[in-house]
Amino acid sequence: MLRTALRNVLAHKARLVMTVLAVCLGVAFVCGTLVFADSTAAAYRAAASRSFADVAVTVTAKTPPPGTAADQRDDALDSALDDELVRKLAAVPGVAAVRPSADGRAALNAADGSPLRVRPGANPAAAYLPGKDGKDARHPLVEGRAPSGGDEIAVDSGTAAAGHYRVGDTITLATDGPAMTKRLVGIVTTEDTRVTVAGTLTLFDRATAQQLFATPGHYTAIDLSAAPGTDQYALARRVTELLPAGRAEATTGAAQAAQQAVYVDTLTRGYRKTPLVFAGVSLFIGSFLVVNTFAMLVTRRTREIALLRAIGASRRQVVRSVLAEAFLVGLASSAAGFLLGLGIASVLPDVLGADGNALPHGPLVVGARPVAAALFVGVGVTVLAAWLPSRRAAKVAPIEALRTAQQPATGRFRTRAAAGLGLLAVAVGLLVPVTRAKDASEENLRTAMLGCGALVVALTVLAPILAVPVLRLTGRPTGRMGITGHLARQNALRDPRRTAATAATLLISTALVTGLAVIGESTGRALDRQAAAGLGADYVISTGTTTTGIDPAAVQRVAGTPGVRTASAVADSALFIGGGVRDVSGVDPGTVDDVMTLDFVSGSAKDLGPGRIALSSTVARENGVTTGGRVNARLGRDQDVAGYTVVGVYRDNPTAHDALGARGDVQRSAFKPGSVQRVLVRTEPGAATAATRDRLRAAVGNNPLVKVQDRPELVHEAAGAMGNLLTLMYGLLAIGVVIAALGIANTLAMSVAERTREIGVLRAVGMDRAGVRRMIRLEAVTVAAFGTLLGLAGGLFGAWAVGALANGAMKQYALVLPWGTLLLVCALSLAVGAAAAAVPARRAAALSPLEAVAEV
């Protein structure tokens, strides 16, 4: 039986090659993702280890506990590490060298004036610290010299290339305040993964770094190198004994390397999930192709199986024979998929880093996990999918099979109907309650995803039952295209099980793409509306973070810019209220109505002042307070909870955030006291031009930490969040199209082989070759239309249910159908059906009538 299975594989290798390709895609994505994950993890670890190769222990100031007064907190951080502590640490046994540093962050403008790679945690700045040889071993110079004055800086080579800098250029930068200009005097290299992963590095001389990030004579960290043979953990314990209690702490270099690797790994974790989604979809869709292929092979070899049964083969041996064939096909799929996966893993760093978030390069790490996954996935999926056809083959009665080579398809449609309706009831039971959910919690989202999966499986199970009525309806246009159209429709109706299995690939991919397209379009429109909702200003100047402020002098320059009618500064901070944390905006009551569109249910923003706040409708409802009431809350860094009078309640407004307060109150308690984070600018009629925007940019000193955006730019930024979803959608569509094309071509090729005599008779009675080709193509288009129609229905229902969760999170959300995308999906599906039929149609038309009729 094993030899028989091997011979069958070799005899049908042309028909099985498309099955191998379908499974191969899923295996490739799984293996590629695992190899990519292992390789990037190894590259991160290697880079982090190199960054801390000369660091055994690092001493940093210990952050004071929550509740510490702001001035005490700042004093503790500034005075913990000083020159006296550096001298003490240098005398600790086992310390080979001491390297004090003053580190912070600095954002740069590129040579064209645009901000360069400004991202949280990715723009470190430090002091260039030369050793006895005059060189900084951590930052080797490759061009120019080290910075030696307050107006000089050095950058790493990656930053210089990205910003198009040359030694001698003047660069605009900002640390945590007004923009500055410095002269570039040197270019260095670095192993810091925060920088190599699309970040920037800025180096100052020691005195300038201390002035910017600490205070003169003080440091933010002290790195210690260990003498040969010294254990860094033992050294850390000895160092800890010398540190001021509660004000400084020691961390080993190994721990820092691990922390930095985890940090960078977290930034790119999502990249490794996307290929796995493609893998899951391709394997799920490909499994239907495997089932269909083996079911047709079993039908094709009915007489052969019957002969084996007649000469003594047991049902178990027949099952094993079919499963052995599936095992060999799965083995070939695993091998091909593994090799293709290595290619995917090698290009993923460049593909996923194309958006500017560069990933580290290194040798591919091929461990046992990807190999095991390739075998488990490829062989497992193929064998599992072939199990049902193998059982069907074992049930062939020898006498019945020997009577004819072709048997009409039969099936237990009652059982299938019961199972399909049960799954459909489960899907509806999961999705309908989700539509009434008020929030997009993880639990609700998981329930919605489970419901969508059950819906797709239910439609797949019910597809053979739905095929007859749906094809009779959708096949009417085909039936009116003459005898070829009528025969194509009847051929599709002849075996509903096969038609449904062939259409399943398009059903699943169409449902996925339809659901994602509707959710993406609806969410994108909602984000567009939300981006400018409540905004009465023409421009928004912002820092994007509550820990960075806009220079007060810049605010005055903005107000004096030609064409500006109103420039209202806004201080953003946190409001601790009702056991939760909300965003509060500190505004000027006299100008807020000119730059914000506020819809007050009661009260007014004009009554804002010290100790008086206004709340959004949601926050007011959650805390059970109305206008005129009192609420206990804590602003920002304030130590104590205070009572505030609610002077107004306004409808939820993304521009105003969750609460409004007097700017003076919010500024005093902000994370950076006295700072403002936004300036809302209203211009004179007709003055909202590109020239005005450039003047506003110049008014804030071209600060790379500050963004100047008009309404279209705000909307574009919000819509940019849909980029990943759209990429995923088109990727899934591509996978579905490829596998669907393979499935349709495979099914039609085998169907042509089964209907050889029938086609011969048609040719003998007068049908020409063009008519045969047209019949096969129309059959493929009919099957594709059936799968597309069911996929659209399932995708739209799933999008409606899942979209209800977004409606709970975004008040502006409304279901929007992307008609252009849906029409494109339909057209593409029909085109795939027609294209997939090209080879089988040509083969059918090439049959000789006499030879075809003579076949037994």
Short mmCIF file of C-alpha atoms in Angstrom, two decimals, residues 368-784:
data_model
loop_
_atom_site.label_atom_id
_atom_site.label_comp_id
_atom_site.label_asym_id
_atom_site.label_seq_id
_atom_site.Cartn_x
_atom_site.Cartn_y
_atom_site.Cartn_z
CA ALA A 368 15.10 23.63 15.74
CA ARG A 369 11.85 25.55 16.20
CA PRO A 370 11.40 26.70 12.56
CA VAL A 371 12.30 23.24 11.23
CA ALA A 372 9.85 21.56 13.60
CA ALA A 373 7.20 24.14 12.75
CA ALA A 374 7.67 23.54 9.02
CA LEU A 375 7.16 19.80 9.42
CA PHE A 376 4.32 20.14 11.90
CA VAL A 377 2.45 22.76 9.92
CA GLY A 378 3.01 21.43 6.42
CA VAL A 379 2.52 17.74 7.14
CA GLY A 380 -0.08 18.29 9.85
CA VAL A 381 -2.35 20.57 7.81
CA THR A 382 -2.15 18.35 4.72
CA VAL A 383 -2.78 15.07 6.54
CA LEU A 384 -5.57 16.55 8.61
CA ALA A 385 -7.25 18.03 5.54
CA ALA A 386 -6.96 14.67 3.70
CA TRP A 387 -8.52 12.71 6.55
CA LEU A 388 -12.15 13.20 5.43
CA PRO A 389 -11.45 12.24 1.78
CA SER A 390 -9.56 9.18 3.02
CA ARG A 391 -12.55 8.03 5.04
CA ARG A 392 -14.78 8.61 2.05
CA ALA A 393 -12.44 6.47 -0.04
CA ALA A 394 -12.59 3.67 2.51
CA LYS A 395 -16.39 3.59 2.25
CA VAL A 396 -16.35 2.83 -1.48
CA ALA A 397 -18.10 -0.51 -2.05
CA PRO A 398 -16.06 -2.74 -4.43
CA ILE A 399 -19.04 -3.84 -6.52
CA GLU A 400 -20.43 -0.31 -6.90
CA ALA A 401 -17.06 1.11 -7.80
CA LEU A 402 -16.39 -1.54 -10.44
CA ARG A 403 -19.65 -0.70 -12.21
CA THR A 404 -18.53 2.76 -13.35
CA ALA A 405 -15.61 5.11 -13.17
CA GLN A 406 -17.79 8.07 -12.30
CA GLN A 407 -20.34 8.24 -9.53
CA PRO A 408 -22.61 11.17 -8.79
CA ALA A 409 -21.67 13.03 -5.67
CA THR A 410 -23.63 12.07 -2.60
CA GLY A 411 -23.48 13.45 0.87
CA ARG A 412 -25.25 13.67 4.18
CA PHE A 413 -26.68 17.11 3.69
CA ARG A 414 -28.93 16.77 6.71
CA THR A 415 -25.94 16.34 8.98
CA ARG A 416 -24.13 19.13 7.19
CA ALA A 417 -27.16 21.40 7.44
CA ALA A 418 -27.52 20.73 11.15
CA ALA A 419 -23.82 21.37 11.77
CA GLY A 420 -23.82 24.52 9.63
CA LEU A 421 -26.94 25.95 11.21
CA GLY A 422 -25.53 25.18 14.66
CA LEU A 423 -22.33 27.05 13.85
CA LEU A 424 -24.34 29.91 12.38
CA ALA A 425 -26.39 30.12 15.57
CA VAL A 426 -23.19 30.20 17.62
CA ALA A 427 -21.77 32.99 15.42
CA VAL A 428 -24.94 35.06 15.68
CA GLY A 429 -25.11 34.41 19.41
CA LEU A 430 -21.58 35.75 19.80
CA LEU A 431 -21.84 38.72 17.45
CA VAL A 432 -25.29 40.14 18.22
CA PRO A 433 -24.52 40.85 21.91
CA VAL A 434 -21.30 42.55 20.77
CA THR A 435 -23.35 45.08 18.82
CA ARG A 436 -24.80 46.29 22.12
CA ALA A 437 -21.41 46.55 23.84
CA LYS A 438 -20.43 50.02 25.03
CA ASP A 439 -16.67 49.64 24.91
CA ALA A 440 -13.98 47.98 22.81
CA SER A 441 -12.54 45.96 25.69
CA GLU A 442 -10.19 43.08 25.02
CA GLU A 443 -12.87 40.61 26.07
CA ASN A 444 -15.45 42.06 23.67
CA LEU A 445 -12.91 42.17 20.86
CA ARG A 446 -11.97 38.53 21.47
CA THR A 447 -15.66 37.57 21.43
CA ALA A 448 -16.16 39.44 18.15
CA MET A 449 -13.18 37.72 16.53
CA LEU A 450 -14.41 34.32 17.70
CA GLY A 451 -17.85 35.10 16.33
CA CYS A 452 -16.42 36.15 12.95
CA GLY A 453 -14.43 32.94 12.75
CA ALA A 454 -17.51 30.87 13.57
CA LEU A 455 -19.45 32.79 10.90
CA VAL A 456 -16.89 32.03 8.18
CA VAL A 457 -16.76 28.35 9.13
CA ALA A 458 -20.59 28.19 9.20
CA LEU A 459 -20.82 29.67 5.71
CA THR A 460 -18.20 27.20 4.50
CA VAL A 461 -20.09 24.24 5.97
CA LEU A 462 -23.41 25.47 4.55
CA ALA A 463 -21.92 26.33 1.15
CA PRO A 464 -22.83 22.97 -0.55
CA ILE A 465 -26.44 23.42 0.60
CA LEU A 466 -26.55 27.06 -0.48
CA ALA A 467 -24.86 26.29 -3.79
CA VAL A 468 -27.97 25.00 -5.58
CA PRO A 469 -30.35 27.93 -4.89
CA VAL A 470 -27.64 30.58 -5.14
CA LEU A 471 -26.16 29.21 -8.38
CA ARG A 472 -29.61 28.93 -9.94
CA LEU A 473 -30.09 32.60 -9.16
CA THR A 474 -26.63 33.93 -9.99
CA GLY A 475 -26.20 31.55 -12.92
CA ARG A 476 -29.11 32.99 -14.87
CA PRO A 477 -26.92 35.48 -16.78
CA THR A 478 -24.58 32.61 -17.65
CA GLY A 479 -27.47 30.38 -18.71
CA ARG A 480 -28.61 33.01 -21.19
CA MET A 481 -25.27 32.91 -23.06
CA GLY A 482 -26.29 30.05 -25.28
CA ILE A 483 -25.61 26.36 -24.92
CA THR A 484 -22.10 26.91 -23.53
CA GLY A 485 -23.45 29.10 -20.74
CA HIS A 486 -26.23 26.61 -19.97
CA LEU A 487 -23.75 23.72 -19.76
CA ALA A 488 -21.38 25.78 -17.60
CA ARG A 489 -24.20 26.47 -15.16
CA GLN A 490 -25.24 22.81 -15.08
CA ASN A 491 -21.66 21.67 -14.55
CA ALA A 492 -21.38 23.99 -11.54
CA LEU A 493 -24.65 22.57 -10.18
CA ARG A 494 -23.68 18.95 -10.86
CA ASP A 495 -21.59 18.52 -7.72
CA PRO A 496 -22.51 21.15 -5.08
CA ARG A 497 -19.91 19.75 -2.70
CA ARG A 498 -17.08 20.26 -5.14
CA THR A 499 -18.35 23.67 -6.22
CA ALA A 500 -18.58 24.80 -2.60
CA ALA A 501 -15.10 23.48 -1.77
CA THR A 502 -13.66 25.27 -4.80
CA ALA A 503 -15.43 28.51 -3.91
CA ALA A 504 -14.40 28.27 -0.23
CA THR A 505 -11.03 29.87 -0.88
CA LEU A 506 -12.63 32.93 -2.45
CA LEU A 507 -15.33 32.94 0.22
CA ILE A 508 -12.82 33.22 3.06
CA SER A 509 -10.52 35.75 1.43
CA THR A 510 -13.45 37.89 0.26
CA ALA A 511 -15.03 37.82 3.73
CA LEU A 512 -11.74 38.89 5.34
CA VAL A 513 -11.06 41.67 2.88
CA THR A 514 -14.66 42.91 2.91
CA GLY A 515 -14.79 43.05 6.70
CA LEU A 516 -11.43 44.82 6.98
CA ALA A 517 -12.27 47.22 4.17
CA VAL A 518 -15.58 48.26 5.75
CA ILE A 519 -14.06 48.63 9.23
CA GLY A 520 -11.05 50.47 7.82
CA GLU A 521 -13.16 52.88 5.79
CA SER A 522 -15.58 53.51 8.66
CA THR A 523 -12.82 53.99 11.21
CA GLY A 524 -10.84 56.22 8.86
CA ARG A 525 -13.84 58.46 8.30
CA ALA A 526 -14.47 58.58 12.05
CA LEU A 527 -10.85 59.51 12.71
CA ASP A 528 -11.09 62.20 10.06
CA ARG A 529 -14.11 63.70 11.78
CA GLN A 530 -12.58 63.30 15.22
CA ALA A 531 -9.28 64.91 14.25
CA ALA A 532 -10.89 68.29 13.66
CA ALA A 533 -13.95 67.88 15.88
CA GLY A 534 -14.35 70.79 18.26
CA LEU A 535 -11.52 72.70 16.58
CA GLY A 536 -12.31 76.29 15.72
CA ALA A 537 -8.69 77.19 15.03
CA ASP A 538 -6.98 77.06 11.65
CA TYR A 539 -3.66 75.75 13.00
CA VAL A 540 -2.57 73.65 15.96
CA ILE A 541 0.98 74.07 17.27
CA SER A 542 1.78 71.19 19.61
CA THR A 543 4.54 69.18 21.25
CA GLY A 544 2.66 65.88 21.33
CA THR A 545 3.62 65.19 24.97
CA THR A 546 2.77 66.69 28.35
CA THR A 547 6.42 66.47 29.46
CA THR A 548 7.67 68.93 26.83
CA GLY A 549 6.65 72.56 26.69
CA ILE A 550 6.55 75.30 24.08
CA ASP A 551 8.79 78.26 24.74
CA PRO A 552 6.68 81.14 26.20
CA ALA A 553 8.60 83.55 23.99
CA ALA A 554 7.56 81.46 20.98
CA VAL A 555 3.92 81.83 22.01
CA GLN A 556 4.33 85.60 21.93
CA ARG A 557 5.98 85.44 18.52
CA VAL A 558 3.10 83.31 17.21
CA ALA A 559 0.58 85.87 18.45
CA GLY A 560 2.48 88.58 16.60
CA THR A 561 2.74 86.70 13.33
CA PRO A 562 1.10 88.57 10.40
CA GLY A 563 -2.33 87.13 9.60
CA VAL A 564 -2.92 85.69 13.09
CA ARG A 565 -6.12 86.88 14.75
CA THR A 566 -6.04 84.77 17.93
CA ALA A 567 -3.28 82.65 19.47
CA SER A 568 -4.59 80.80 22.51
CA ALA A 569 -2.07 78.84 24.58
CA VAL A 570 -3.26 75.53 26.10
CA ALA A 571 -1.56 73.67 28.94
CA ASP A 572 -2.23 69.93 28.96
CA SER A 573 -1.90 67.79 32.06
CA ALA A 574 -3.53 64.90 33.92
CA LEU A 575 -6.61 65.11 36.11
CA PHE A 576 -6.94 62.41 38.77
CA ILE A 577 -10.67 62.16 39.37
CA GLY A 578 -13.06 59.43 40.48
CA GLY A 579 -10.33 56.81 40.76
CA GLY A 580 -9.22 57.34 37.16
CA VAL A 581 -6.91 59.56 35.13
CA ARG A 582 -8.28 62.03 32.60
CA ASP A 583 -6.75 64.62 30.29
CA VAL A 584 -7.30 68.24 31.30
CA SER A 585 -6.72 71.33 29.15
CA GLY A 586 -5.80 74.63 30.75
CA VAL A 587 -7.22 77.45 28.63
CA ASP A 588 -7.77 81.20 28.67
CA PRO A 589 -11.52 81.81 29.18
CA GLY A 590 -11.40 84.97 27.08
CA THR A 591 -10.05 83.32 23.91
CA VAL A 592 -11.12 79.69 24.14
CA ASP A 593 -14.43 80.23 22.31
CA ASP A 594 -12.54 81.65 19.34
CA VAL A 595 -10.33 78.56 18.87
CA MET A 596 -12.53 75.72 20.14
CA THR A 597 -16.05 74.77 19.13
CA LEU A 598 -17.57 73.97 22.51
CA ASP A 599 -21.15 72.79 22.90
CA PHE A 600 -22.04 73.41 26.53
CA VAL A 601 -24.98 71.48 27.94
CA SER A 602 -24.95 73.85 30.88
CA GLY A 603 -22.66 76.56 32.15
CA SER A 604 -19.97 78.35 30.20
CA ALA A 605 -16.19 78.42 29.68
CA LYS A 606 -16.19 82.11 30.64
CA ASP A 607 -16.66 81.11 34.29
CA LEU A 608 -13.38 79.16 34.41
CA GLY A 609 -10.90 80.41 36.99
CA PRO A 610 -8.85 79.33 40.01
CA GLY A 611 -10.54 76.31 41.61
CA ARG A 612 -13.18 76.11 38.87
CA ILE A 613 -13.31 73.54 36.07
CA ALA A 614 -15.64 72.34 33.32
CA LEU A 615 -16.17 68.65 32.56
CA SER A 616 -17.12 66.69 29.47
CA SER A 617 -20.50 64.97 29.52
CA THR A 618 -18.91 61.54 29.96
CA VAL A 619 -16.72 62.55 32.91
CA ALA A 620 -19.57 64.47 34.55
CA ARG A 621 -21.89 61.49 34.19
CA GLU A 622 -19.32 59.03 35.54
CA ASN A 623 -18.73 61.19 38.62
CA GLY A 624 -22.38 62.08 39.15
CA VAL A 625 -21.82 65.82 39.08
CA THR A 626 -23.58 68.69 37.29
CA THR A 627 -22.94 72.39 36.82
CA GLY A 628 -22.68 74.10 40.20
CA GLY A 629 -21.59 70.91 41.96
CA ARG A 630 -18.29 70.16 43.68
CA VAL A 631 -15.84 67.42 42.80
CA ASN A 632 -12.62 66.28 44.47
CA ALA A 633 -9.68 65.89 42.10
CA ARG A 634 -5.91 66.25 41.85
CA LEU A 635 -4.17 68.12 39.05
CA GLY A 636 -0.92 66.77 37.61
CA ARG A 637 1.95 66.78 40.10
CA ASP A 638 -0.08 68.29 42.93
CA GLN A 639 0.32 66.35 46.15
CA ASP A 640 -3.09 66.96 47.61
CA VAL A 641 -6.61 66.35 46.39
CA ALA A 642 -8.58 69.59 46.24
CA GLY A 643 -12.22 70.48 45.77
CA TYR A 644 -13.20 72.07 42.46
CA THR A 645 -16.41 73.77 41.47
CA VAL A 646 -17.90 72.55 38.19
CA VAL A 647 -18.86 75.66 36.20
CA GLY A 648 -19.98 73.87 33.04
CA VAL A 649 -20.64 70.57 31.29
CA TYR A 650 -19.90 70.32 27.54
CA ARG A 651 -20.47 67.57 25.01
CA ASP A 652 -17.44 65.31 24.51
CA ASN A 653 -14.84 67.16 22.52
CA PRO A 654 -11.47 65.67 21.46
CA THR A 655 -9.88 69.11 21.14
CA ALA A 656 -10.92 70.16 24.65
CA HIS A 657 -10.14 66.71 26.09
CA ASP A 658 -11.96 65.43 29.20
CA ALA A 659 -11.88 68.58 31.29
CA LEU A 660 -11.18 72.30 31.03
CA GLY A 661 -9.45 74.37 33.67
CA ALA A 662 -7.89 77.80 34.04
CA ARG A 663 -4.49 77.79 32.37
CA GLY A 664 -2.77 79.14 35.47
CA ASP A 665 -4.02 76.25 37.62
CA VAL A 666 -3.02 73.60 35.09
CA GLN A 667 0.39 75.15 34.40
CA ARG A 668 1.34 75.22 38.08
CA SER A 669 0.65 71.50 38.43
CA ALA A 670 1.91 70.39 35.02
CA PHE A 671 4.67 67.82 34.70
CA LYS A 672 6.78 70.70 33.48
CA PRO A 673 5.52 73.61 35.61
CA GLY A 674 4.65 76.78 33.72
CA SER A 675 4.68 75.09 30.31
CA VAL A 676 2.09 75.00 27.55
CA GLN A 677 1.77 72.10 25.15
CA ARG A 678 -0.50 73.55 22.46
CA VAL A 679 -1.17 76.86 20.79
CA LEU A 680 -4.44 77.07 18.86
CA VAL A 681 -4.18 79.68 16.12
CA ARG A 682 -7.10 81.42 14.41
CA THR A 683 -6.12 83.46 11.38
CA GLU A 684 -7.75 86.37 9.63
CA PRO A 685 -10.11 85.46 6.76
CA GLY A 686 -8.09 84.23 3.79
CA ALA A 687 -4.81 84.13 5.73
CA ALA A 688 -4.67 80.33 6.21
CA THR A 689 -2.03 79.82 3.53
CA ALA A 690 1.20 77.90 3.14
CA ALA A 691 3.12 81.13 3.72
CA THR A 692 1.35 81.64 7.05
CA ARG A 693 2.21 78.09 8.05
CA ASP A 694 5.87 78.71 7.23
CA ARG A 695 5.81 81.90 9.28
CA LEU A 696 4.31 80.03 12.24
CA ARG A 697 7.01 77.40 11.90
CA ALA A 698 9.63 80.13 11.98
CA ALA A 699 7.91 81.76 15.00
CA VAL A 700 8.50 78.60 17.07
CA GLY A 701 12.13 78.63 16.01
CA ASN A 702 11.77 75.62 13.67
CA ASN A 703 11.83 73.54 16.84
CA PRO A 704 11.92 69.84 15.87
CA LEU A 705 9.91 69.01 19.01
CA VAL A 706 7.05 71.24 17.90
CA LYS A 707 4.55 70.44 15.15
CA VAL A 708 2.63 73.06 13.18
CA GLN A 709 -0.44 71.45 11.57
CA ASP A 710 -3.46 72.75 9.77
CA ARG A 711 -6.79 70.92 9.59
CA PRO A 712 -5.93 68.72 6.56
CA GLU A 713 -2.67 67.67 8.18
CA LEU A 714 -4.45 66.74 11.41
CA VAL A 715 -6.91 64.63 9.43
CA HIS A 716 -4.09 63.01 7.44
CA GLU A 717 -2.19 62.16 10.61
CA ALA A 718 -5.28 60.57 12.13
CA ALA A 719 -6.03 58.63 8.96
CA GLY A 720 -2.45 57.38 8.93
CA ALA A 721 -3.40 54.98 11.69
CA MET A 722 -5.30 53.02 9.03
CA GLY A 723 -2.13 52.37 7.04
CA ASN A 724 -1.29 49.09 8.74
CA LEU A 725 -4.88 47.89 8.46
CA LEU A 726 -4.97 48.67 4.74
CA THR A 727 -1.62 46.92 4.22
CA LEU A 728 -2.94 43.89 6.06
CA MET A 729 -6.15 43.97 4.01
CA TYR A 730 -4.38 44.01 0.66
CA GLY A 731 -1.92 41.37 1.82
CA LEU A 732 -4.74 39.04 2.82
CA LEU A 733 -6.46 39.74 -0.49
CA ALA A 734 -3.30 38.83 -2.38
CA ILE A 735 -2.94 35.56 -0.46
CA GLY A 736 -6.60 34.70 -0.99
CA VAL A 737 -6.39 35.49 -4.70
CA VAL A 738 -3.30 33.33 -5.22
CA ILE A 739 -4.68 30.32 -3.37
CA ALA A 740 -8.14 30.76 -4.91
CA ALA A 741 -6.58 30.80 -8.38
CA LEU A 742 -4.66 27.63 -7.56
CA GLY A 743 -7.81 25.98 -6.26
CA ILE A 744 -10.00 26.88 -9.22
CA ALA A 745 -7.32 25.84 -11.72
CA ASN A 746 -6.72 22.57 -9.89
CA THR A 747 -10.43 21.76 -9.63
CA LEU A 748 -11.16 22.56 -13.26
CA ALA A 749 -8.14 20.58 -14.47
CA MET A 750 -9.30 17.50 -12.60
CA SER A 751 -12.88 18.12 -13.62
CA VAL A 752 -11.82 18.21 -17.27
CA ALA A 753 -10.04 14.89 -16.78
CA GLU A 754 -13.20 13.39 -15.27
CA ARG A 755 -15.40 14.70 -18.09
CA THR A 756 -13.20 13.59 -20.95
CA ARG A 757 -15.88 11.48 -22.62
CA GLU A 758 -18.51 14.14 -22.08
CA ILE A 759 -16.35 16.79 -23.74
CA GLY A 760 -15.63 14.36 -26.57
CA VAL A 761 -19.34 13.88 -27.18
CA LEU A 762 -19.87 17.66 -27.24
CA ARG A 763 -17.08 18.00 -29.77
CA ALA A 764 -18.50 15.13 -31.81
CA VAL A 765 -21.95 16.71 -32.04
CA GLY A 766 -20.59 19.99 -33.26
CA MET A 767 -19.20 22.16 -30.44
CA ASP A 768 -16.02 23.84 -31.61
CA ARG A 769 -12.88 24.42 -29.56
CA ALA A 770 -13.83 28.01 -28.77
CA GLY A 771 -17.14 26.79 -27.37
CA VAL A 772 -15.40 24.30 -25.08
CA ARG A 773 -13.04 26.99 -23.82
CA ARG A 774 -15.96 29.36 -23.24
CA MET A 775 -17.87 26.68 -21.31
CA ILE A 776 -14.96 26.01 -18.94
CA ARG A 777 -14.33 29.73 -18.38
CA LEU A 778 -17.99 30.44 -17.65
CA GLU A 779 -18.06 27.56 -15.20
CA ALA A 780 -15.07 29.05 -13.38
CA VAL A 781 -16.67 32.51 -13.32
CA THR A 782 -19.90 31.03 -11.95
CA VAL A 783 -18.05 29.29 -9.13
CA ALA A 784 -16.06 32.48 -8.39
#
